[in-house]
Short mmCIF file of C-alpha atoms in Angstrom, two decimals:
data_model
loop_
_atom_site.label_atom_id
_atom_site.label_comp_id
_atom_site.label_asym_id
_atom_site.label_seq_id
_atom_site.Cartn_x
_atom_site.Cartn_y
_atom_site.Cartn_z
CA MET P 1 -8.96 94.35 4.47
CA PRO P 2 -6.03 92.71 6.13
CA SER P 3 -5.70 89.03 5.59
CA ILE P 4 -5.99 86.80 8.54
CA ALA P 5 -3.60 83.82 8.70
CA VAL P 6 -5.31 80.69 9.88
CA THR P 7 -3.03 78.19 11.53
CA ASP P 8 -3.72 74.57 12.39
CA THR P 9 -3.43 74.47 16.12
CA LYS P 10 -3.53 70.66 16.15
CA SER P 11 -0.50 70.36 13.92
CA SER P 12 1.52 73.13 15.48
CA ALA P 13 0.78 72.41 19.11
CA PRO P 14 3.10 70.03 20.83
CA ALA P 15 1.82 66.61 21.61
CA GLY P 16 0.36 66.48 25.04
CA LYS P 17 -1.87 64.40 27.20
CA GLY P 18 -4.89 65.29 25.09
CA ASP P 19 -3.54 63.45 22.02
CA PHE P 20 -4.85 59.91 21.62
CA GLN P 21 -1.93 58.11 20.00
CA ARG P 22 -2.74 54.39 20.18
CA GLU P 23 0.07 51.89 20.38
CA ALA P 24 -0.16 48.12 19.85
CA PRO P 25 -0.60 46.40 23.16
CA PRO P 26 2.33 44.25 24.17
CA ALA P 27 1.98 40.57 23.29
CA ASP P 28 0.92 38.38 26.16
CA PRO P 29 3.43 35.50 26.41
CA ARG P 30 0.91 33.41 28.32
CA ALA P 31 -1.64 33.67 25.50
CA ALA P 32 0.95 32.59 22.92
CA GLN P 33 1.96 29.64 25.10
CA LEU P 34 -1.68 28.61 25.58
CA ALA P 35 -2.23 28.78 21.80
CA LYS P 36 0.72 26.45 21.23
CA ILE P 37 -0.56 24.02 23.86
CA HIS P 38 -4.04 24.12 22.31
CA ALA P 39 -2.66 23.34 18.84
CA LEU P 40 -0.53 20.51 20.26
CA LEU P 41 -3.54 19.01 22.04
CA GLN P 42 -5.60 19.17 18.85
CA THR P 43 -2.90 17.39 16.88
CA THR P 44 -2.46 14.75 19.60
CA ILE P 45 -6.19 14.06 19.80
CA LEU P 46 -6.45 13.79 16.02
CA LEU P 47 -3.51 11.39 15.78
CA THR P 48 -4.88 9.31 18.66
CA ALA P 49 -8.27 9.05 16.95
CA VAL P 50 -6.67 8.01 13.68
CA ILE P 51 -4.48 5.36 15.37
CA LEU P 52 -7.43 3.95 17.34
CA SER P 53 -9.55 3.83 14.20
CA ILE P 54 -6.84 1.95 12.31
CA TRP P 55 -6.30 -0.39 15.24
CA LEU P 56 -9.97 -1.19 15.91
CA LEU P 57 -11.38 -0.90 12.39
CA GLY P 58 -8.33 -2.11 10.51
CA PRO P 59 -9.97 -5.04 8.67
CA VAL P 60 -12.85 -2.84 7.53
CA LEU P 61 -10.46 -0.09 6.38
CA MET P 62 -8.42 -2.63 4.44
CA VAL P 63 -11.57 -3.80 2.63
CA VAL P 64 -12.41 -0.18 1.77
CA PHE P 65 -8.87 0.48 0.54
CA ALA P 66 -8.81 -2.73 -1.51
CA ALA P 67 -12.11 -1.76 -3.14
CA THR P 68 -10.72 1.71 -3.83
CA LEU P 69 -7.57 0.24 -5.40
CA LEU P 70 -9.70 -1.98 -7.62
CA ALA P 71 -11.85 1.01 -8.59
CA VAL P 72 -8.75 3.01 -9.53
CA ILE P 73 -7.55 0.16 -11.77
CA LEU P 74 -10.92 -0.27 -13.48
CA HIS P 75 -11.40 3.48 -13.90
CA ASN P 76 -8.02 4.01 -15.55
CA LEU P 77 -8.43 0.99 -17.82
CA ALA P 78 -11.85 2.30 -18.86
CA ALA P 79 -10.45 5.78 -19.43
CA LEU P 80 -7.69 4.28 -21.57
CA ALA P 81 -10.24 2.35 -23.64
CA GLN P 82 -12.41 5.45 -23.88
CA ARG P 83 -9.55 7.48 -25.34
CA ARG P 84 -8.58 4.78 -27.82
CA ILE P 85 -11.95 3.73 -29.26
CA ARG P 86 -14.14 6.75 -28.44
CA LEU P 87 -16.80 5.09 -26.31
CA PRO P 88 -18.93 6.49 -23.48
CA TYR P 89 -17.38 5.90 -20.10
CA TRP P 90 -19.96 3.39 -18.88
CA LEU P 91 -19.66 1.38 -22.09
CA ALA P 92 -15.85 1.45 -21.89
CA LEU P 93 -16.00 0.24 -18.28
CA THR P 94 -18.41 -2.54 -19.28
CA LEU P 95 -16.04 -3.58 -22.06
CA VAL P 96 -13.08 -3.68 -19.66
CA VAL P 97 -14.98 -5.79 -17.13
CA VAL P 98 -16.17 -8.21 -19.83
CA ILE P 99 -12.63 -8.58 -21.22
CA LEU P 100 -11.20 -9.24 -17.74
CA LEU P 101 -13.90 -11.79 -16.93
CA ALA P 102 -13.42 -13.48 -20.30
CA ALA P 103 -9.67 -13.66 -19.80
CA PHE P 104 -10.10 -15.11 -16.32
CA ALA P 105 -12.65 -17.64 -17.56
CA GLY P 106 -10.39 -18.59 -20.47
CA LEU P 107 -7.46 -19.11 -18.11
CA ILE P 108 -9.58 -21.32 -15.85
CA TRP P 109 -10.95 -23.28 -18.84
CA SER P 110 -7.58 -23.86 -20.49
CA SER P 111 -5.13 -24.09 -17.60
CA GLY P 112 -7.38 -24.35 -14.55
CA PRO P 113 -7.13 -28.13 -14.08
CA THR P 114 -3.37 -28.06 -14.59
CA ILE P 115 -2.87 -25.19 -12.15
CA ALA P 116 -5.19 -26.78 -9.57
CA GLU P 117 -3.40 -30.13 -9.87
CA GLN P 118 0.02 -28.51 -9.58
CA ALA P 119 -1.16 -26.41 -6.63
CA THR P 120 -2.35 -29.54 -4.80
CA ARG P 121 0.87 -31.39 -5.58
CA LEU P 122 2.85 -28.32 -4.52
CA ARG P 123 1.12 -28.22 -1.14
CA VAL P 124 1.76 -31.91 -0.53
CA ALA P 125 5.36 -31.68 -1.70
CA LEU P 126 6.06 -28.63 0.46
CA THR P 127 4.53 -30.30 3.52
CA THR P 128 6.62 -33.43 2.99
CA GLN P 129 9.79 -31.47 2.35
CA ALA P 130 9.19 -29.28 5.42
CA TYR P 131 9.01 -32.38 7.65
CA THR P 132 12.15 -33.72 5.98
CA VAL P 133 14.07 -30.49 6.61
CA ARG P 134 12.83 -30.41 10.20
CA GLY P 135 14.05 -33.95 10.74
CA GLN P 136 17.45 -33.11 9.28
CA LEU P 137 17.76 -30.04 11.51
CA GLY P 138 16.78 -32.07 14.56
CA ALA P 139 19.65 -34.46 13.93
CA SER P 140 22.30 -31.83 14.78
CA GLU P 141 22.91 -29.60 17.79
CA ILE P 142 22.93 -26.41 15.71
CA GLY P 143 19.70 -27.47 13.99
CA ARG P 144 17.95 -28.12 17.29
CA THR P 145 19.06 -24.73 18.56
CA LEU P 146 17.69 -23.11 15.41
CA LEU P 147 14.36 -24.93 15.80
CA ASP P 148 14.09 -23.73 19.38
CA TYR P 149 14.19 -20.12 18.19
CA LEU P 150 11.90 -20.53 15.18
CA PRO P 151 8.15 -19.96 15.74
CA GLN P 152 5.74 -22.85 15.34
CA THR P 153 4.24 -21.20 12.26
CA LEU P 154 7.60 -21.76 10.52
CA GLY P 155 8.04 -25.30 11.80
CA GLY P 156 10.04 -24.44 14.92
CA ASN P 157 9.46 -25.09 18.60
CA GLN P 158 8.92 -21.50 19.75
CA PRO P 159 5.25 -21.00 20.71
CA GLY P 160 3.59 -18.05 19.00
CA GLY P 161 3.23 -15.03 21.21
CA GLY P 162 -0.12 -13.50 21.91
CA SER P 163 -1.47 -10.70 24.00
CA ASP P 164 -4.63 -11.12 26.02
CA GLY P 165 -5.09 -7.44 26.77
CA MET P 166 -8.30 -5.50 26.30
CA GLY P 167 -7.11 -3.86 23.09
CA SER P 168 -6.12 -7.17 21.52
CA ARG P 169 -9.49 -8.68 22.39
CA ILE P 170 -11.32 -5.71 20.87
CA ALA P 171 -9.22 -5.76 17.71
CA GLY P 172 -9.59 -9.53 17.48
CA SER P 173 -13.34 -9.23 17.89
CA MET P 174 -13.49 -6.76 15.00
CA THR P 175 -11.56 -9.18 12.80
CA GLY P 176 -13.74 -12.04 13.97
CA VAL P 177 -16.93 -10.16 13.17
CA LEU P 178 -15.68 -9.39 9.67
CA SER P 179 -14.52 -12.96 9.11
CA SER P 180 -17.68 -14.57 10.49
CA ALA P 181 -19.99 -12.20 8.65
CA PHE P 182 -18.41 -12.60 5.25
CA GLY P 183 -15.56 -15.08 5.25
CA ALA P 184 -12.75 -14.99 2.71
CA VAL P 185 -15.02 -15.51 -0.31
CA GLY P 186 -17.60 -13.05 0.97
CA THR P 187 -14.98 -10.41 1.70
CA LEU P 188 -13.58 -10.83 -1.82
CA ALA P 189 -17.10 -10.46 -3.22
CA VAL P 190 -17.62 -7.27 -1.23
CA ILE P 191 -14.34 -5.86 -2.56
CA LEU P 192 -15.25 -6.71 -6.15
CA ILE P 193 -18.79 -5.32 -5.95
CA ALA P 194 -17.80 -2.16 -4.09
CA GLY P 195 -14.86 -1.56 -6.41
CA LEU P 196 -17.13 -1.93 -9.44
CA TYR P 197 -19.63 0.58 -8.04
CA PHE P 198 -16.82 3.00 -7.15
CA ALA P 199 -15.48 2.76 -10.70
CA LEU P 200 -18.95 3.13 -12.23
CA SER P 201 -19.60 6.51 -10.56
CA PRO P 202 -16.25 7.82 -9.30
CA THR P 203 -17.33 11.47 -9.21
CA LEU P 204 -20.30 10.63 -6.98
CA TYR P 205 -18.15 9.08 -4.27
CA VAL P 206 -15.23 11.51 -4.57
CA ASN P 207 -17.53 14.54 -4.39
CA GLY P 208 -19.32 13.01 -1.43
CA LEU P 209 -15.98 12.60 0.32
CA LEU P 210 -15.01 16.19 -0.49
CA ARG P 211 -18.18 17.44 1.21
CA LEU P 212 -16.80 16.13 4.50
CA PHE P 213 -14.04 18.76 4.36
CA PRO P 214 -14.55 22.42 5.31
CA THR P 215 -15.18 24.69 2.33
CA LYS P 216 -11.82 26.45 2.51
CA HIS P 217 -9.94 23.12 2.48
CA ARG P 218 -11.85 21.49 -0.40
CA PRO P 219 -9.55 22.66 -3.25
CA ALA P 220 -6.49 21.28 -1.48
CA ALA P 221 -8.32 18.05 -0.59
CA ARG P 222 -9.42 17.64 -4.23
CA THR P 223 -5.83 18.04 -5.43
CA LEU P 224 -4.52 15.52 -2.91
CA LEU P 225 -7.20 12.96 -3.78
CA LEU P 226 -6.31 13.22 -7.47
CA VAL P 227 -2.62 12.82 -6.63
CA ALA P 228 -3.38 9.71 -4.56
CA GLY P 229 -5.45 8.20 -7.37
CA ARG P 230 -2.76 8.78 -10.00
CA THR P 231 -0.12 7.33 -7.68
CA LEU P 232 -2.15 4.18 -7.00
CA TRP P 233 -2.65 3.61 -10.73
CA ALA P 234 1.04 4.18 -11.52
CA TRP P 235 2.16 1.85 -8.72
CA THR P 236 -0.29 -0.89 -9.71
CA ALA P 237 0.57 -0.74 -13.41
CA GLY P 238 4.30 -0.86 -12.70
CA GLN P 239 3.94 -3.66 -10.17
CA ALA P 240 1.79 -5.73 -12.56
CA LEU P 241 4.54 -5.58 -15.18
CA ASP P 242 7.11 -6.48 -12.55
CA MET P 243 5.03 -9.46 -11.36
CA PHE P 244 4.60 -10.76 -14.91
CA VAL P 245 8.33 -10.61 -15.67
CA VAL P 246 9.35 -12.25 -12.39
CA GLY P 247 6.75 -15.03 -12.73
CA MET P 248 7.70 -15.78 -16.34
CA LEU P 249 11.45 -15.84 -15.65
CA SER P 250 10.93 -18.03 -12.58
CA ALA P 251 8.80 -20.59 -14.43
CA ILE P 252 11.18 -20.79 -17.41
CA GLY P 253 14.28 -21.03 -15.20
CA LEU P 254 12.78 -23.74 -12.97
CA TRP P 255 11.73 -25.71 -16.04
CA PHE P 256 15.29 -25.63 -17.39
CA ILE P 257 16.71 -26.74 -14.03
CA GLY P 258 14.27 -29.63 -13.89
CA VAL P 259 12.36 -28.67 -10.74
CA PRO P 260 8.86 -30.19 -10.67
CA LEU P 261 5.76 -27.98 -10.72
CA ALA P 262 7.61 -25.14 -12.44
CA LEU P 263 4.40 -23.48 -13.64
CA ALA P 264 2.83 -23.39 -10.19
CA LEU P 265 6.07 -22.11 -8.64
CA GLY P 266 6.27 -19.38 -11.30
CA VAL P 267 2.71 -18.29 -10.51
CA VAL P 268 3.54 -18.23 -6.79
CA ALA P 269 6.68 -16.14 -7.43
CA GLY P 270 4.77 -13.67 -9.61
CA LEU P 271 1.90 -13.25 -7.16
CA ALA P 272 4.24 -12.97 -4.18
CA ASN P 273 6.13 -10.17 -5.93
CA PHE P 274 3.09 -7.95 -5.41
CA ILE P 275 4.70 -7.43 -1.98
CA PRO P 276 8.05 -5.74 -2.70
CA TYR P 277 11.20 -7.22 -1.12
CA ILE P 278 9.43 -9.56 1.31
CA GLY P 279 7.52 -11.19 -1.54
CA ALA P 280 10.80 -12.23 -3.14
CA PHE P 281 11.60 -14.44 -0.14
CA ILE P 282 8.03 -15.74 0.06
CA GLY P 283 8.16 -16.82 -3.58
CA ALA P 284 11.65 -18.30 -3.37
CA VAL P 285 11.21 -20.56 -0.34
CA PRO P 286 8.82 -23.11 -1.97
CA ALA P 287 11.01 -23.36 -5.06
CA ILE P 288 14.17 -23.91 -3.01
CA LEU P 289 12.46 -26.58 -0.90
CA LEU P 290 11.32 -28.46 -4.00
CA GLY P 291 14.76 -28.02 -5.55
CA LEU P 292 16.31 -29.61 -2.47
CA SER P 293 13.87 -32.51 -2.78
CA VAL P 294 15.40 -33.25 -6.20
CA GLY P 295 18.99 -32.82 -5.05
CA THR P 296 21.43 -30.46 -3.36
CA ARG P 297 22.78 -29.26 -6.70
CA GLU P 298 19.28 -28.43 -7.93
CA GLY P 299 18.52 -26.58 -4.69
CA LEU P 300 21.65 -24.45 -5.08
CA MET P 301 20.77 -23.79 -8.72
CA VAL P 302 17.29 -22.63 -7.72
CA LEU P 303 18.83 -20.32 -5.12
CA ALA P 304 21.17 -18.89 -7.75
CA LEU P 305 18.26 -18.51 -10.20
CA TYR P 306 16.12 -16.50 -7.79
CA THR P 307 19.11 -14.41 -6.76
CA ALA P 308 19.76 -13.55 -10.42
CA ILE P 309 16.07 -12.78 -11.04
CA GLN P 310 15.85 -10.47 -8.04
CA PHE P 311 19.10 -8.78 -9.03
CA PHE P 312 17.66 -8.14 -12.50
CA GLU P 313 14.36 -6.98 -11.02
CA GLY P 314 15.97 -4.65 -8.51
CA ASN P 315 18.60 -3.12 -10.79
CA VAL P 316 16.94 -3.15 -14.21
CA MET P 317 13.17 -3.53 -13.93
CA ALA P 318 12.55 -1.44 -10.81
CA PRO P 319 14.46 1.67 -12.05
CA LEU P 320 12.64 1.54 -15.39
CA ILE P 321 9.26 1.18 -13.68
CA GLN P 322 9.94 3.85 -11.05
CA ARG P 323 11.02 6.29 -13.75
CA HIS P 324 7.46 6.25 -15.11
CA ALA P 325 5.59 5.30 -11.94
CA VAL P 326 6.42 6.05 -8.31
CA GLN P 327 9.66 5.83 -6.35
CA MET P 328 9.63 4.49 -2.81
CA PRO P 329 12.75 4.26 -0.63
CA PRO P 330 13.46 0.61 0.28
CA GLY P 331 13.74 1.40 3.98
CA VAL P 332 10.33 3.08 4.03
CA THR P 333 8.80 0.19 2.08
CA ILE P 334 10.07 -2.50 4.45
CA LEU P 335 9.19 -0.45 7.54
CA SER P 336 5.64 0.16 6.27
CA GLN P 337 5.22 -3.57 5.58
CA THR P 338 6.35 -4.33 9.12
CA VAL P 339 4.04 -1.75 10.71
CA PHE P 340 0.91 -2.52 8.68
CA GLY P 341 1.57 -6.25 8.82
CA THR P 342 1.87 -6.13 12.62
CA ILE P 343 -1.27 -4.04 13.09
CA LEU P 344 -3.52 -5.46 10.38
CA GLY P 345 -2.09 -8.90 9.71
CA LEU P 346 -1.81 -10.40 6.22
CA PRO P 347 -4.11 -7.84 4.51
CA GLY P 348 -1.98 -5.04 5.93
CA LEU P 349 1.19 -6.71 4.66
CA ILE P 350 -0.28 -7.15 1.17
CA LEU P 351 -1.65 -3.61 0.85
CA ALA P 352 1.13 -1.80 2.73
CA SER P 353 3.12 -0.80 -0.36
CA PRO P 354 0.34 0.83 -2.44
CA LEU P 355 -1.01 2.54 0.68
CA THR P 356 2.44 3.87 1.55
CA ALA P 357 3.02 5.03 -2.03
CA ALA P 358 -0.23 7.02 -1.95
CA LEU P 359 0.60 8.52 1.46
CA LEU P 360 4.10 9.53 0.33
CA ALA P 361 2.71 11.19 -2.80
CA VAL P 362 0.10 13.08 -0.79
CA MET P 363 2.66 14.24 1.78
CA ASP P 364 5.07 15.28 -0.97
CA ARG P 365 2.35 17.38 -2.64
CA ALA P 366 1.02 18.85 0.61
CA ASN P 367 4.42 19.97 1.93
CA PRO P 368 6.77 22.30 0.03
CA PRO P 369 10.25 20.98 -0.82
CA LEU P 370 13.16 21.75 1.45
CA ASP P 371 15.30 24.79 0.80
CA GLU P 372 18.99 24.34 0.30
CA SER P 373 19.63 25.78 3.75
CA ASP P 374 17.31 23.20 5.33
CA ARG P 375 18.80 20.14 3.66
CA VAL P 376 21.06 17.80 5.59
#
């Protein structure tokens, strides 16, 4: 029986109209452009909402951030105690709180009257010296010109500017509500209590915050939150050491020079150094004014002392601290203090540096580093 060759007509026949060979449809340039516009609008709306929230709810957000910063400090101290003496976390946190309260009470018991007396004398002396300096400046043409350009808050003649717009009234009302509802002492109590509760159950609040994110973004959000927490702890620990060194050197140096109220001025210099760069000037001005009240030579010696301390702090202490903590460019630090201080006032100025450090760490972790071809 002859064999019959079977051929595949589909493979051998030339391609014709009956073949359904699908090709990718050409991309619609209008659809791509609309997608870009949609993404841009989303980003703009999100940024606008964030800016309005910071502007209108700034005082409340600063209270929340201050409580969070306190919780980070207490949590890391408790974790350190837990690793050293093998205690349950809640017991380690209780021990840390008791030690801090005992240290604060001991400081008030031993040095409280002296510090309070020196603080009162410092306020009176600074007020008297400020009027003296103003009178001396008013005696010369250059001094009067300088006073005309200084704001009234600094003893000058320039009236403080203010905006009466709708936004300023709304933001001012938010600040007024917070101040009238709590006051300075009440706000501090809220920060302490909230920070203690945050530190007592950190996983409860962090996990609750993570639930606000979509499921696919939760791993990345968890990583960024941990990075922010570690950065806040590193910045606070480094800054506490820096504050202690600056305060101690200031008090000892002023005592050697013979400036009155050296202890109170040292405490002021140490506390003011919580605000990098700007705090150095805030802490130096009272000491220089009191030095000038003793004599011109003493005032110049105080100026030289604070210049030497800040040189040591900026070139020796800061590099050592930043090597183990967090590094912030000086320009970014000063700019963040200006922005947050303008928007949120004194609380924004005080908390600008730790907030900026956390934001820089989060952005650095969220964005890949630049390639060599992308670097300037």
